[in-house]
Short mmCIF file of N, CA and C in Angstrom, two decimals:
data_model
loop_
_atom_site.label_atom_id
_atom_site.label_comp_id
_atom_site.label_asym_id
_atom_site.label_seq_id
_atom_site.Cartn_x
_atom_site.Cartn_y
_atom_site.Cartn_z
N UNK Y 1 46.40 134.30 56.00
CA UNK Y 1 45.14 134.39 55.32
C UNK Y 1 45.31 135.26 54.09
N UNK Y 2 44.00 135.15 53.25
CA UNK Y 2 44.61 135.78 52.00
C UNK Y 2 43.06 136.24 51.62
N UNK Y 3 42.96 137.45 50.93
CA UNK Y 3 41.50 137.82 50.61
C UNK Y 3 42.05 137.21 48.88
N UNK Y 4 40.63 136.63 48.64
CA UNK Y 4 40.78 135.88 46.77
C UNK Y 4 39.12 136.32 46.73
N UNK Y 5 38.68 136.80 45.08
CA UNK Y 5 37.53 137.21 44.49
C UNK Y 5 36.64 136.29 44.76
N UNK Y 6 35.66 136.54 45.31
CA UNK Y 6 34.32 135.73 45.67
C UNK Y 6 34.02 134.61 44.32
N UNK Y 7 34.40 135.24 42.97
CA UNK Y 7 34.07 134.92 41.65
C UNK Y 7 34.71 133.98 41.72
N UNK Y 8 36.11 133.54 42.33
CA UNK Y 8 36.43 132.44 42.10
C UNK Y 8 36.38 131.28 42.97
N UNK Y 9 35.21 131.43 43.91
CA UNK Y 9 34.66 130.63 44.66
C UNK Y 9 32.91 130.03 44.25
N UNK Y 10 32.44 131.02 43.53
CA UNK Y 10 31.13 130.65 43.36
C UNK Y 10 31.04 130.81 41.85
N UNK Y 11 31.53 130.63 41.21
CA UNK Y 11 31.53 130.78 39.38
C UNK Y 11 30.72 131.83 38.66
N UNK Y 12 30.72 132.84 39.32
CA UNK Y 12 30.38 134.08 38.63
C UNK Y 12 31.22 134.60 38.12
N UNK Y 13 32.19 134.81 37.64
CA UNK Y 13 33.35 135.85 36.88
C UNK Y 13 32.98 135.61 35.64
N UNK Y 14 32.63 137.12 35.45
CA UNK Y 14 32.21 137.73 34.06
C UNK Y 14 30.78 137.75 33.72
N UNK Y 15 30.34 137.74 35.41
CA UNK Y 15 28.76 138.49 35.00
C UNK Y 15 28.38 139.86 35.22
N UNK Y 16 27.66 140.46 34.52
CA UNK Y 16 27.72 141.92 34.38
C UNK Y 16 27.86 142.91 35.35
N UNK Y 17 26.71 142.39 36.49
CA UNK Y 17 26.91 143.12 37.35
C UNK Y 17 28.12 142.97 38.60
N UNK Y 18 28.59 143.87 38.27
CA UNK Y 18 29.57 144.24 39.79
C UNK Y 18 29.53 145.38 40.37
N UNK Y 19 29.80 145.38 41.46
CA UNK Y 19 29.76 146.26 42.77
C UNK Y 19 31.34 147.17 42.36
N UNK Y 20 30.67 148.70 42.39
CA UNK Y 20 31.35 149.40 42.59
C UNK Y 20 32.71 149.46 43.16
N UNK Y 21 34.01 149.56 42.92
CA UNK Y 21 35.10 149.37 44.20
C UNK Y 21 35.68 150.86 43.71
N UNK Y 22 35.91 151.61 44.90
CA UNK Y 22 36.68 152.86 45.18
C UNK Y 22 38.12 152.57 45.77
N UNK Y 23 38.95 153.27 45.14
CA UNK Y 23 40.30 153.54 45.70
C UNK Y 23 40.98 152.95 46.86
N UNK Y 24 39.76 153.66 48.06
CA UNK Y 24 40.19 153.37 49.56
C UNK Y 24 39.60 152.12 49.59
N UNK Y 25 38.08 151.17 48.94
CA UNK Y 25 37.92 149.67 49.28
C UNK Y 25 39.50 148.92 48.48
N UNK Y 26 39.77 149.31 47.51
CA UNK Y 26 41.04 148.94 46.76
C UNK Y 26 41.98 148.57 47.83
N UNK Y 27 42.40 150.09 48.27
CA UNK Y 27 43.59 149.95 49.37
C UNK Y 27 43.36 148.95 50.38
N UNK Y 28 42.33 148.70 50.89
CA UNK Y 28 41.74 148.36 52.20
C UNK Y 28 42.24 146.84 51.31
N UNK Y 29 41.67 145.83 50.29
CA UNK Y 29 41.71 145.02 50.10
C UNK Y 29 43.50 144.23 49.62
N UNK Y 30 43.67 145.20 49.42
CA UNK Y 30 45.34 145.41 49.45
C UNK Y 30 46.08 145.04 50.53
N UNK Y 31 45.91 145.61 51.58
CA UNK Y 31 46.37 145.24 53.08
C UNK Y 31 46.28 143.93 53.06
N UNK Y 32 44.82 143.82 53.14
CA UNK Y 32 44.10 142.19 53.77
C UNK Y 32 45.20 140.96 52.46
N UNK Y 33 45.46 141.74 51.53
CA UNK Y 33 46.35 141.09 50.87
C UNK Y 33 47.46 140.19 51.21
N UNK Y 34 48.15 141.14 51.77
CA UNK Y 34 49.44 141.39 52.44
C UNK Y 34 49.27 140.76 53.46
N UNK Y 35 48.54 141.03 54.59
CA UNK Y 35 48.17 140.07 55.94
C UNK Y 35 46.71 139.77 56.28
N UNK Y 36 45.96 138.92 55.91
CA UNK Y 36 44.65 138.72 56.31
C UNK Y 36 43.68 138.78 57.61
N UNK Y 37 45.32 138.94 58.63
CA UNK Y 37 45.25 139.25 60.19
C UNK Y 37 45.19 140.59 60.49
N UNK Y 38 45.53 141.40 59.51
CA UNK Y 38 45.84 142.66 59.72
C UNK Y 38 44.51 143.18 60.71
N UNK Y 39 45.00 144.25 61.86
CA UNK Y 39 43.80 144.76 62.56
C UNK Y 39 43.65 145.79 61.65
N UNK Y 40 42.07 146.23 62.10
CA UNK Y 40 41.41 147.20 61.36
C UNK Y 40 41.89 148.38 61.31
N UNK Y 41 42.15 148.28 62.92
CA UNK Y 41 43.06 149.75 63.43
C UNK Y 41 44.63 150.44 62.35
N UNK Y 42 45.36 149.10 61.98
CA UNK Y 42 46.30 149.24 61.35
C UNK Y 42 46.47 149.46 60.04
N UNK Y 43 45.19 149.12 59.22
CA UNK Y 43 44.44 149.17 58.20
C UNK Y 43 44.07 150.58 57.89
N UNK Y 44 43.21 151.21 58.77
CA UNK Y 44 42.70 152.16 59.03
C UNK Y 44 43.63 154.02 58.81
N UNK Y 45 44.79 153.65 59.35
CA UNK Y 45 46.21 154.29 59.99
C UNK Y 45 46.95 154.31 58.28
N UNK Y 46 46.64 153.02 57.26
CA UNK Y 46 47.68 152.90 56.18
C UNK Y 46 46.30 153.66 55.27
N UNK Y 47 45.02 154.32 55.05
CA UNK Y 47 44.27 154.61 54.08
C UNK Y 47 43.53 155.43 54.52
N UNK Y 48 43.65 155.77 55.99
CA UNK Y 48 43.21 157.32 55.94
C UNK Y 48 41.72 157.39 56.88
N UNK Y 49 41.39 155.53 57.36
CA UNK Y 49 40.09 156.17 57.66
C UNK Y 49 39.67 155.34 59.39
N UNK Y 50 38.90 155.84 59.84
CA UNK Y 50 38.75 155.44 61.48
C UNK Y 50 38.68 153.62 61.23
N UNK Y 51 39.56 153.26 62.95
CA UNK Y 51 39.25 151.55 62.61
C UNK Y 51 37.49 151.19 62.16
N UNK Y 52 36.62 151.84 62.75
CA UNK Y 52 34.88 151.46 62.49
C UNK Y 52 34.39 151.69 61.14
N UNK Y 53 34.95 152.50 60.26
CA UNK Y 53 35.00 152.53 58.97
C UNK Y 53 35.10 151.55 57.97
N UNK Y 54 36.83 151.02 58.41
CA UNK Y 54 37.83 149.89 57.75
C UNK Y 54 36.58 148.59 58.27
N UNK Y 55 35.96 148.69 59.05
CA UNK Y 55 35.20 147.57 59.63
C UNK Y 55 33.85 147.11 58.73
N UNK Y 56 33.36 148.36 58.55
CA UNK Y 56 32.31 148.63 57.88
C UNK Y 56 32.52 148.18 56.32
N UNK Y 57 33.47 149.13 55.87
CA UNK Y 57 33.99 148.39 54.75
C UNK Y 57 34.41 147.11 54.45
N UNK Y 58 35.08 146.66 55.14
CA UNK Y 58 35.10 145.08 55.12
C UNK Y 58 34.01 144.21 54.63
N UNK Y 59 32.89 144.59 55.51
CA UNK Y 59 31.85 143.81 55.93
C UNK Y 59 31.50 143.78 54.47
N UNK Y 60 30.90 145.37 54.32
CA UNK Y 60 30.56 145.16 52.71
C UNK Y 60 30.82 144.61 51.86
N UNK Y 61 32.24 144.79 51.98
CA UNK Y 61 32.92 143.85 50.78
C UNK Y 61 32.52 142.33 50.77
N UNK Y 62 32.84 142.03 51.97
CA UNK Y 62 32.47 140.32 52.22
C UNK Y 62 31.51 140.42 51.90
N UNK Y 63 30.09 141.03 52.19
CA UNK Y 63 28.87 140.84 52.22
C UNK Y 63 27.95 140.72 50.52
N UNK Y 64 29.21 141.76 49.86
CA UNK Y 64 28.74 142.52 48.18
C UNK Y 64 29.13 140.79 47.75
N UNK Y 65 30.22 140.22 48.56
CA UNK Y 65 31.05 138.28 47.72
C UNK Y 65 32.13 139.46 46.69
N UNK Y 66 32.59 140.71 47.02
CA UNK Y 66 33.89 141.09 46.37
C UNK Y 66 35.25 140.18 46.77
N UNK Y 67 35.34 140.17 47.64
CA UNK Y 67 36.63 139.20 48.46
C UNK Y 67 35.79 138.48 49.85
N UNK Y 68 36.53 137.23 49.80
CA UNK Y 68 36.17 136.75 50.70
C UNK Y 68 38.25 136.77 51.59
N UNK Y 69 37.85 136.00 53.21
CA UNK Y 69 38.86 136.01 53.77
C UNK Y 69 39.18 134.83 54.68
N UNK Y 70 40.24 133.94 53.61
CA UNK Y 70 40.65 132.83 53.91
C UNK Y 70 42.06 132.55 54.45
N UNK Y 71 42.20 130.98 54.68
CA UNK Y 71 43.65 130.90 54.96
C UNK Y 71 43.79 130.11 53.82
N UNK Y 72 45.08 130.10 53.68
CA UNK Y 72 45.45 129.23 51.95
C UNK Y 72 46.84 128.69 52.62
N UNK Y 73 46.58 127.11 52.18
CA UNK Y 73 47.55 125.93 52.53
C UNK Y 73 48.07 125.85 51.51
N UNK Y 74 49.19 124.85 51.66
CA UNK Y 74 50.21 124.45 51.07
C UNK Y 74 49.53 122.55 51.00
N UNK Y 75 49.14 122.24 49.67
CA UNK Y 75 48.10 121.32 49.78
C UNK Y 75 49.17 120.03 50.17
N UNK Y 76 50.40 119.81 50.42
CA UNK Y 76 51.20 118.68 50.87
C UNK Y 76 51.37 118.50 51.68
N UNK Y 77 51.17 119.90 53.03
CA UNK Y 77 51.45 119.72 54.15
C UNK Y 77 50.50 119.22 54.76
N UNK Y 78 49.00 119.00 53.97
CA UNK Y 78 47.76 118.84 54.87
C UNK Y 78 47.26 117.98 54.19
N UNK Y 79 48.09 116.42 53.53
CA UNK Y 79 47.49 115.26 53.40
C UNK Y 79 47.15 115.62 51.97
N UNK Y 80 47.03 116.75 50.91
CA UNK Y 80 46.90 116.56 49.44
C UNK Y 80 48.10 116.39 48.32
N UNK Y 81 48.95 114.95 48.74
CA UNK Y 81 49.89 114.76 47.59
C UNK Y 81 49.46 114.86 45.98
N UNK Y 82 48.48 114.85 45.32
CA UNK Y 82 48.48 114.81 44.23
C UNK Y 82 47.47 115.87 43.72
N UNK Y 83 48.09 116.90 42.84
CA UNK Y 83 47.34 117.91 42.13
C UNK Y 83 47.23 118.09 40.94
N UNK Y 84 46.23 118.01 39.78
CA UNK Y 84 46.43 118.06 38.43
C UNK Y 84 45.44 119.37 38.22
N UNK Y 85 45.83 119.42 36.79
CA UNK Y 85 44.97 120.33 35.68
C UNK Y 85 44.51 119.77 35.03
N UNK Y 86 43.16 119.56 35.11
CA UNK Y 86 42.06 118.95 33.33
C UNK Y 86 41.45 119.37 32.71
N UNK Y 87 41.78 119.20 31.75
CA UNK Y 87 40.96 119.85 30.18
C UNK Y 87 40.16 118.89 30.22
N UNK Y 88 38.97 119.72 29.90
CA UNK Y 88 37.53 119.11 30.08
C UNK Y 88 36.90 119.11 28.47
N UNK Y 89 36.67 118.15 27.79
CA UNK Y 89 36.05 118.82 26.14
C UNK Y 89 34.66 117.92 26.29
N UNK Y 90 33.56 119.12 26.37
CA UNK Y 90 32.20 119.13 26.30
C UNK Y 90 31.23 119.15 25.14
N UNK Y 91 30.34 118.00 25.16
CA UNK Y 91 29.69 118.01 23.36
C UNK Y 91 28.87 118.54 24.06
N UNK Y 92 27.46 119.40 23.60
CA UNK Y 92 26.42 120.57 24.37
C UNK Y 92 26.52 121.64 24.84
N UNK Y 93 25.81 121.91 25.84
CA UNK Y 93 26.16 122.97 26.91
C UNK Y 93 27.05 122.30 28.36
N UNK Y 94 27.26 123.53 28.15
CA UNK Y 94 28.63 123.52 29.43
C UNK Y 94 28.22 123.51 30.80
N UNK Y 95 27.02 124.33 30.93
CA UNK Y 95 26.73 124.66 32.29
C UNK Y 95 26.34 123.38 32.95
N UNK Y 96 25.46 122.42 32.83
CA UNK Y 96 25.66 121.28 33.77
C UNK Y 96 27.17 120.91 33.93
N UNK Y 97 27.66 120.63 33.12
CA UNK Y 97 28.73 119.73 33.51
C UNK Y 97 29.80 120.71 34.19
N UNK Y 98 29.45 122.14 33.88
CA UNK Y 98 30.66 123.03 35.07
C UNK Y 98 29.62 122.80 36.42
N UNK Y 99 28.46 122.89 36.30
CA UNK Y 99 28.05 122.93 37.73
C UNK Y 99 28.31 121.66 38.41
N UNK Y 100 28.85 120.27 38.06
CA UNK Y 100 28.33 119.29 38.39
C UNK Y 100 30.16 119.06 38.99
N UNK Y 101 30.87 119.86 38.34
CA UNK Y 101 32.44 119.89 38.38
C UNK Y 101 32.50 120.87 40.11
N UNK Y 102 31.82 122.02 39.94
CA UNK Y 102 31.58 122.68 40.52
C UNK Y 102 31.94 122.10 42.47
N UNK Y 103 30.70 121.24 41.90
CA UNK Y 103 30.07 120.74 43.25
C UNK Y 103 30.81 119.90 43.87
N UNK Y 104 32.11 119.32 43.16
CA UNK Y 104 33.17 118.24 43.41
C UNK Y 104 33.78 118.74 44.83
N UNK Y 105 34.12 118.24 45.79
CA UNK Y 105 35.24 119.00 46.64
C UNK Y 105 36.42 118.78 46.06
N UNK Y 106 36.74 117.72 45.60
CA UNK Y 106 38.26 117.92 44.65
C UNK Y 106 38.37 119.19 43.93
N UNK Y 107 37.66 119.43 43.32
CA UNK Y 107 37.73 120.30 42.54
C UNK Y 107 37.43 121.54 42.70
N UNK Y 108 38.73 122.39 43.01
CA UNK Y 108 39.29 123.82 43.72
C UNK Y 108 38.78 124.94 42.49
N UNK Y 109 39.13 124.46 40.98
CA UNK Y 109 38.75 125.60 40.27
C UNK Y 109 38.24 125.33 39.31
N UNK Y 110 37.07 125.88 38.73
CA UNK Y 110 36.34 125.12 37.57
C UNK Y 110 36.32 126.69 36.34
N UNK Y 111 36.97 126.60 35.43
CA UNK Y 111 36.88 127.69 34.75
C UNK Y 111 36.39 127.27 32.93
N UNK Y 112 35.55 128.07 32.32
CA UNK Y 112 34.94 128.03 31.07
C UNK Y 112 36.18 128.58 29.89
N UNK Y 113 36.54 127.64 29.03
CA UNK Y 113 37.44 128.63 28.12
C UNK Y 113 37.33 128.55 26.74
N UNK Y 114 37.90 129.20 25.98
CA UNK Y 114 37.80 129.22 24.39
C UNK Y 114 39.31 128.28 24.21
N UNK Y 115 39.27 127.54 23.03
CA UNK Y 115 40.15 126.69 22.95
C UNK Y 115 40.03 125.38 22.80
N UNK Y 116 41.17 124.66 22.58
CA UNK Y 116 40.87 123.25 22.41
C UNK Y 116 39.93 122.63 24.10
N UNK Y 117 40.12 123.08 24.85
CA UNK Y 117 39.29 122.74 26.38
C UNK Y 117 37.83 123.57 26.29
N UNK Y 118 36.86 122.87 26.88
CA UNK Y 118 35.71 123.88 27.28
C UNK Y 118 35.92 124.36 28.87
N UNK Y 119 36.29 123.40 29.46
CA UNK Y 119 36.83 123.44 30.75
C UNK Y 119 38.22 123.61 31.65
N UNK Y 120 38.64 123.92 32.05
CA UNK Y 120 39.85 123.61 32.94
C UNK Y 120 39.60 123.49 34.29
N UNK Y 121 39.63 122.50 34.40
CA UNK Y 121 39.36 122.16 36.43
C UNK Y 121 40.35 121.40 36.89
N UNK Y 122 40.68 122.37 38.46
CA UNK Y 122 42.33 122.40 39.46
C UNK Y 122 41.48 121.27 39.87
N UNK Y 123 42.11 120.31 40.11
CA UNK Y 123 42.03 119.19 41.02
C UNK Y 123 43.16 118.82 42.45
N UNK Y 124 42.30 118.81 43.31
CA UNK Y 124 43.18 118.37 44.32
C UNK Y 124 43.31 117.35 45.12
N UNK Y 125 43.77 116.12 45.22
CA UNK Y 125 43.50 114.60 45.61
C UNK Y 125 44.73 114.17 46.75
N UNK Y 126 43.96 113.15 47.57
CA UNK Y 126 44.82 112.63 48.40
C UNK Y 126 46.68 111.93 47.92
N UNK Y 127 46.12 111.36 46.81
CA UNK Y 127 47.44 110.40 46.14
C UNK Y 127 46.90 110.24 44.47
N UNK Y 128 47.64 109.68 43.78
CA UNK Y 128 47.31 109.01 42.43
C UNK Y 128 45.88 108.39 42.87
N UNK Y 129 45.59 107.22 43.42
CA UNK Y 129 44.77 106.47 43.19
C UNK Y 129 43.51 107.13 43.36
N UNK Y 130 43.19 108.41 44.11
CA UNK Y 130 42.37 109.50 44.40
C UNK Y 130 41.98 109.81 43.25
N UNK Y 131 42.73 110.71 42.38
CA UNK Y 131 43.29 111.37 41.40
C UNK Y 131 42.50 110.49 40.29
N UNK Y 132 42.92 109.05 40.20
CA UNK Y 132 42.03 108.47 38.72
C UNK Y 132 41.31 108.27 39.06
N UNK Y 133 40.24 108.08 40.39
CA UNK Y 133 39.06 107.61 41.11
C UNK Y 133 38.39 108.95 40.35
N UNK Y 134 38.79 110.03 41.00
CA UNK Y 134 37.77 111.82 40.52
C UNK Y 134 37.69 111.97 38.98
N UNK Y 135 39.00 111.69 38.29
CA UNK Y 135 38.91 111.47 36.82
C UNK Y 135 38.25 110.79 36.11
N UNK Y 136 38.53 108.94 36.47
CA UNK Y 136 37.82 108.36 35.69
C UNK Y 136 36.14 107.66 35.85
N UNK Y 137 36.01 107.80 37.23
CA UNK Y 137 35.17 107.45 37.56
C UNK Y 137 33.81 108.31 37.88
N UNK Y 138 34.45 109.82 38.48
CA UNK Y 138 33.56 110.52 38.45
C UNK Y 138 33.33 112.08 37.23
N UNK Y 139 34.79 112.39 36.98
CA UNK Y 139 34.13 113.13 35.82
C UNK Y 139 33.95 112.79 34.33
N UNK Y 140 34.70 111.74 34.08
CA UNK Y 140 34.56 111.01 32.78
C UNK Y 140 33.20 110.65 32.64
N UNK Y 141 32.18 110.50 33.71
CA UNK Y 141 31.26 109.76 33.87
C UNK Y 141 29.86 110.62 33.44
N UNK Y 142 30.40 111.52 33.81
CA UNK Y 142 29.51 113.00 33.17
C UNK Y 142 28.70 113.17 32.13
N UNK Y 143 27.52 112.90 32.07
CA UNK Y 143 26.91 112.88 31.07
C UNK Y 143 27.08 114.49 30.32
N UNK Y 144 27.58 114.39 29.04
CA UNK Y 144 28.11 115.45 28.33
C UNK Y 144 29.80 115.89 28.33
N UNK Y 145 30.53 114.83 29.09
CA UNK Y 145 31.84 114.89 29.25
C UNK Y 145 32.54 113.80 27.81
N UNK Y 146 33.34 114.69 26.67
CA UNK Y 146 33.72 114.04 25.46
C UNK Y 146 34.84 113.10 26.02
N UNK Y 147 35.82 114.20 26.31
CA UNK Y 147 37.36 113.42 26.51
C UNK Y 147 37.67 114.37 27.66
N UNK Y 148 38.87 114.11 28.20
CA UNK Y 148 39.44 114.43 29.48
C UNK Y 148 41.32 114.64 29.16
N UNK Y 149 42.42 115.74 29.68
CA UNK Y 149 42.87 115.42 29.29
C UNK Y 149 43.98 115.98 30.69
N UNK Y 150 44.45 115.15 30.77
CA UNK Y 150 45.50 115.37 32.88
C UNK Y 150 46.64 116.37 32.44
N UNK Y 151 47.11 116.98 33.58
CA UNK Y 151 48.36 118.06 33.85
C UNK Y 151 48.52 117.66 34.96
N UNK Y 152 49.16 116.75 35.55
CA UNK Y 152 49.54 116.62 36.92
C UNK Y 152 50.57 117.61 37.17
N UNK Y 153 50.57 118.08 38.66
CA UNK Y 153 51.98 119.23 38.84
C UNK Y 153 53.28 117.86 39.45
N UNK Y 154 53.72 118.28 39.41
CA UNK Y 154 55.15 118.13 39.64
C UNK Y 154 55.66 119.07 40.94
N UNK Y 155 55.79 120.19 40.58
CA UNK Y 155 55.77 120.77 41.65
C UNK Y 155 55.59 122.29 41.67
N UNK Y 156 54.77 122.65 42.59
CA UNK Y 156 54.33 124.41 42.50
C UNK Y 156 55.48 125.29 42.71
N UNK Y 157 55.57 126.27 42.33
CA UNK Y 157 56.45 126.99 42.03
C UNK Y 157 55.70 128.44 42.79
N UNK Y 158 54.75 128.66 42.04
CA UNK Y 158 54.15 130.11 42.50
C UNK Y 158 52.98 129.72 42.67
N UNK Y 159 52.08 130.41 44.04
CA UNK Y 159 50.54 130.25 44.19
C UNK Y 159 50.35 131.33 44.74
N UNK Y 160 49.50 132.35 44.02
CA UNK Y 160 49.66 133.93 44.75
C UNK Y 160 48.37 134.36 44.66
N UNK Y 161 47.75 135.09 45.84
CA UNK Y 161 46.49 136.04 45.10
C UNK Y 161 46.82 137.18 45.51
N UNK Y 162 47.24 137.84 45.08
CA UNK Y 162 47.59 139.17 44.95
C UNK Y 162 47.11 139.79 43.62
N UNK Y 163 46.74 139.64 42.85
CA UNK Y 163 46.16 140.35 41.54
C UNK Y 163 44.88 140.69 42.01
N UNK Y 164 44.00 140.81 42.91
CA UNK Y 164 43.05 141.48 43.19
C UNK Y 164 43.29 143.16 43.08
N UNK Y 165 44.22 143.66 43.21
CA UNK Y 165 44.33 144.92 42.69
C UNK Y 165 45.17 145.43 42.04
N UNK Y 166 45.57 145.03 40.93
CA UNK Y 166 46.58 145.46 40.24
C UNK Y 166 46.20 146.27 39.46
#
């Protein structure tokens, strides 16, 4: 299991308000880094504070949407052969068509950018024929979607969340 920023589950990153994080929630989220199984008790023992504490804290955290606590696959072993990157170029506003990207289950990451893309959205599909079905049929289709432009992977190299506290 792996704790990853709530933000990049519900498309808030880079709204103003955020929740305070101290040192010891730092550390604490650090662990869960490292092992998502980790007991509290053991947690507790590496930052100084009782397991009912580390518990408490947790909760918060989950509860504030600072980290959530998942398991993270290896998308080939579980039936997703085909993964791309798309540049999304939007005439208007963005926000429908990120929310509408959003709502895709293919679609693992929907991010806003400066650049030739307004969009970049991780796609994750059964095979090719998946893959141009979500592309051409459903986000091309997008009212406010200009052009579209594919990054299929080849093959992953690195998939890490560990930058939650660096």
């Amino acid at each position: 299991m792996a704790s990853r920023s709530a933000d990049s589950r519900n498309g808030s990153a880079g709204k103003a308000q955020s929740p305070a994080i101290d040192s010891v929630s730092l550390a604490i989220i650090e662990q869960l880094q490292e092992d998502g199984r980790r007991p509290y008790a053991a947690i507790g023992k590496a930052v100084g504070l009782s397991e009912a504490a580390v518990r408490q804290r947790v909760q918060k955290l989950l509860d504030q949407g600072v980290m959530q606590i998942v398991a993270v696959t290896d998308p080939l072993t579980v039936g997703f052969r085909r993964q791309a990157m798309v540049g999304v170029r939007v005439e208007g506003d963005l926000d429908p068509v990120a929310d509408a990207l959003t709502a895709m289950a293919e679609c693992e990451y929907v991010v806003m950018t400066a650049g030739s893309f307004d969009l970049m959205v991780e796609v994750v599909c059964e095979d090719d024929d998946h893959l141009l079905e979500v592309i051409n049929k459903r986000i091309r289709a997008l009212p406010g979607v200009r052009s579209t432009e594919s990054f299929v992977y080849l093959k992953l190299k690195k998939q890490t969340y560990m930058w939650g506290t660096r």
